[in-house]
């Protein structure tokens, strides 16, 4: 009898835990997403993919330099497609010192959001957090579609870390 109560307590705890985690996931909404990555789960505390650490050279349309931060769900995804809930945040810089922040761009994997383009929700923010483009910007989709085999992700080669 005692084991049954313990098992029931564990199941209830797991259900509550899953509910809390799901409730913390931001909606595909630019204002809520900005609050989430700056207040709830500060993106600059996340990690980098091992093959793309720190300030890196970049190119148009993101600028000559960038840093790409990835949440735990993304870092734990070992092959494409990445897990739903993955957040990829790119700081786009105009200088090689990482002082001239031009924009913050995000890819957010949301189940059922946009199946035709990998279920990604895209946002381009000003450095102050004002959404300039968001949702399903055709320019983002068209450019990243060249990496559809990598789940639209351009800065990480899956499997590169294990080699």
Short mmCIF file of C-alpha atoms in Angstrom, two decimals:
data_model
loop_
_atom_site.label_atom_id
_atom_site.label_comp_id
_atom_site.label_asym_id
_atom_site.label_seq_id
_atom_site.Cartn_x
_atom_site.Cartn_y
_atom_site.Cartn_z
CA UNK A 1 0.00 0.00 0.00
CA UNK A 2 2.82 2.38 0.90
CA UNK A 3 4.50 1.73 -2.48
CA UNK A 4 1.26 2.61 -4.29
CA UNK A 5 1.02 5.95 -2.49
CA UNK A 6 4.65 6.70 -3.27
CA UNK A 7 4.11 5.82 -6.93
CA UNK A 8 0.99 7.98 -7.05
CA UNK A 9 2.87 10.87 -5.47
CA UNK A 10 5.67 10.56 -8.04
CA UNK A 11 3.16 10.49 -10.93
CA UNK A 12 1.36 13.58 -9.61
CA UNK A 13 4.69 15.38 -9.14
CA UNK A 14 5.72 14.51 -12.72
CA UNK A 15 2.40 15.76 -14.15
CA UNK A 16 2.71 19.02 -12.23
CA UNK A 17 6.34 19.38 -13.34
CA UNK A 18 5.47 18.85 -17.01
CA UNK A 19 2.65 21.38 -16.68
CA UNK A 20 4.96 23.97 -15.15
CA UNK A 21 7.60 23.45 -17.85
CA UNK A 22 4.99 23.68 -20.62
CA UNK A 23 3.48 26.80 -19.05
CA UNK A 24 6.91 28.44 -19.08
CA UNK A 25 7.33 27.94 -22.83
CA UNK A 26 6.64 31.21 -24.60
CA UNK A 27 3.96 31.51 -27.23
CA UNK A 28 5.00 32.35 -30.79
CA UNK A 29 4.46 36.02 -30.03
CA UNK A 30 7.32 38.52 -30.37
CA UNK A 31 6.63 40.46 -27.16
CA UNK A 32 6.19 37.35 -25.01
CA UNK A 33 9.22 35.73 -26.58
CA UNK A 34 11.40 38.80 -25.87
CA UNK A 35 10.27 38.79 -22.23
CA UNK A 36 11.00 35.09 -22.00
CA UNK A 37 14.56 35.31 -23.38
CA UNK A 38 15.46 38.41 -21.36
CA UNK A 39 13.61 37.86 -18.05
CA UNK A 40 12.52 34.23 -17.61
CA UNK A 41 15.43 32.40 -19.22
CA UNK A 42 18.18 34.87 -20.09
CA UNK A 43 19.52 33.72 -23.43
CA UNK A 44 23.05 34.95 -22.73
CA UNK A 45 23.27 32.29 -20.02
CA UNK A 46 22.61 29.51 -22.55
CA UNK A 47 25.32 27.62 -24.35
CA UNK A 48 26.92 27.54 -27.77
CA UNK A 49 27.11 24.63 -30.16
CA UNK A 50 30.63 23.22 -29.93
CA UNK A 51 31.34 24.01 -33.57
CA UNK A 52 30.17 27.63 -33.26
CA UNK A 53 31.45 29.14 -30.00
CA UNK A 54 31.53 32.86 -29.21
CA UNK A 55 31.87 35.69 -31.70
CA UNK A 56 32.03 34.38 -35.26
CA UNK A 57 32.35 35.90 -38.72
CA UNK A 58 29.01 36.21 -40.46
CA UNK A 59 27.45 37.73 -43.51
CA UNK A 60 24.39 39.32 -45.02
CA UNK A 61 21.71 39.81 -43.97
CA UNK A 62 22.84 39.34 -40.36
CA UNK A 63 25.98 41.42 -40.43
CA UNK A 64 29.70 40.73 -40.42
CA UNK A 65 29.85 39.16 -36.93
CA UNK A 66 27.51 37.28 -34.61
CA UNK A 67 27.12 35.14 -31.50
CA UNK A 68 24.60 32.29 -31.50
CA UNK A 69 23.11 31.14 -28.19
CA UNK A 70 21.09 27.91 -27.99
CA UNK A 71 18.80 26.72 -25.20
CA UNK A 72 19.18 23.28 -23.63
CA UNK A 73 16.59 21.62 -25.88
CA UNK A 74 18.57 22.71 -28.92
CA UNK A 75 21.93 21.77 -27.44
CA UNK A 76 20.58 18.33 -26.53
CA UNK A 77 19.31 17.73 -30.09
CA UNK A 78 21.99 15.55 -31.65
CA UNK A 79 20.44 15.31 -35.12
CA UNK A 80 17.87 17.21 -37.16
CA UNK A 81 15.10 17.97 -36.67
CA UNK A 82 15.79 19.64 -33.34
CA UNK A 83 13.35 19.27 -30.47
CA UNK A 84 10.26 21.40 -30.23
CA UNK A 85 10.90 24.29 -27.89
CA UNK A 86 14.41 24.85 -29.27
CA UNK A 87 15.38 28.51 -29.23
CA UNK A 88 18.30 29.86 -31.25
CA UNK A 89 19.21 33.48 -30.52
CA UNK A 90 21.68 35.29 -32.76
CA UNK A 91 23.22 38.60 -31.72
CA UNK A 92 24.17 40.40 -34.94
CA UNK A 93 27.15 42.78 -34.70
CA UNK A 94 28.63 45.41 -36.96
CA UNK A 95 32.18 45.08 -35.61
CA UNK A 96 34.69 42.35 -34.81
CA UNK A 97 34.81 43.32 -31.14
CA UNK A 98 31.15 42.52 -30.50
CA UNK A 99 30.36 46.05 -29.32
CA UNK A 100 28.10 47.29 -32.12
CA UNK A 101 24.90 45.24 -31.69
CA UNK A 102 22.72 45.77 -34.76
CA UNK A 103 19.90 43.26 -34.19
CA UNK A 104 18.85 40.13 -32.35
CA UNK A 105 17.32 37.39 -34.48
CA UNK A 106 15.56 34.28 -33.26
CA UNK A 107 14.44 30.92 -34.55
CA UNK A 108 11.91 29.21 -32.26
CA UNK A 109 10.72 25.66 -33.00
CA UNK A 110 6.97 25.51 -32.26
CA UNK A 111 4.99 22.34 -32.96
CA UNK A 112 2.39 22.95 -35.65
CA UNK A 113 3.32 26.61 -36.16
CA UNK A 114 4.62 26.41 -39.71
CA UNK A 115 4.99 22.79 -40.93
CA UNK A 116 5.91 23.94 -44.45
CA UNK A 117 9.10 25.54 -43.06
CA UNK A 118 10.15 23.21 -40.27
CA UNK A 119 7.73 24.67 -37.67
CA UNK A 120 10.01 27.67 -37.10
CA UNK A 121 8.79 31.00 -35.75
CA UNK A 122 11.22 33.77 -36.76
CA UNK A 123 11.80 37.18 -35.21
CA UNK A 124 14.14 40.07 -35.91
CA UNK A 125 14.43 42.55 -33.02
CA UNK A 126 16.14 45.88 -32.71
CA UNK A 127 18.85 45.92 -30.00
CA UNK A 128 16.21 47.39 -27.66
CA UNK A 129 13.80 44.47 -28.23
CA UNK A 130 11.35 46.00 -30.71
CA UNK A 131 10.12 43.35 -33.15
CA UNK A 132 10.86 44.47 -36.69
CA UNK A 133 9.89 41.26 -38.53
CA UNK A 134 8.28 38.15 -37.13
CA UNK A 135 6.25 35.08 -37.86
CA UNK A 136 6.94 33.52 -41.24
CA UNK A 137 9.15 36.10 -43.04
CA UNK A 138 9.61 34.77 -46.56
CA UNK A 139 13.17 36.14 -46.76
CA UNK A 140 14.23 34.14 -43.69
CA UNK A 141 12.50 31.00 -44.90
CA UNK A 142 13.90 31.25 -48.43
CA UNK A 143 17.48 31.73 -47.22
CA UNK A 144 17.38 29.04 -44.52
CA UNK A 145 15.60 26.58 -46.87
CA UNK A 146 19.02 25.92 -48.39
CA UNK A 147 19.68 24.02 -45.13
CA UNK A 148 16.41 22.08 -44.92
CA UNK A 149 18.40 18.87 -44.28
CA UNK A 150 19.83 20.57 -41.17
CA UNK A 151 16.35 21.68 -40.02
CA UNK A 152 16.93 25.17 -41.49
CA UNK A 153 19.91 25.72 -39.16
CA UNK A 154 22.86 27.32 -40.92
CA UNK A 155 25.50 27.72 -38.19
CA UNK A 156 25.73 24.18 -36.83
CA UNK A 157 26.74 20.95 -38.49
CA UNK A 158 25.01 18.11 -36.65
CA UNK A 159 27.53 15.42 -35.88
CA UNK A 160 30.48 17.83 -36.10
CA UNK A 161 30.91 17.84 -32.30
CA UNK A 162 31.15 14.06 -32.12
CA UNK A 163 33.84 13.78 -34.82
#
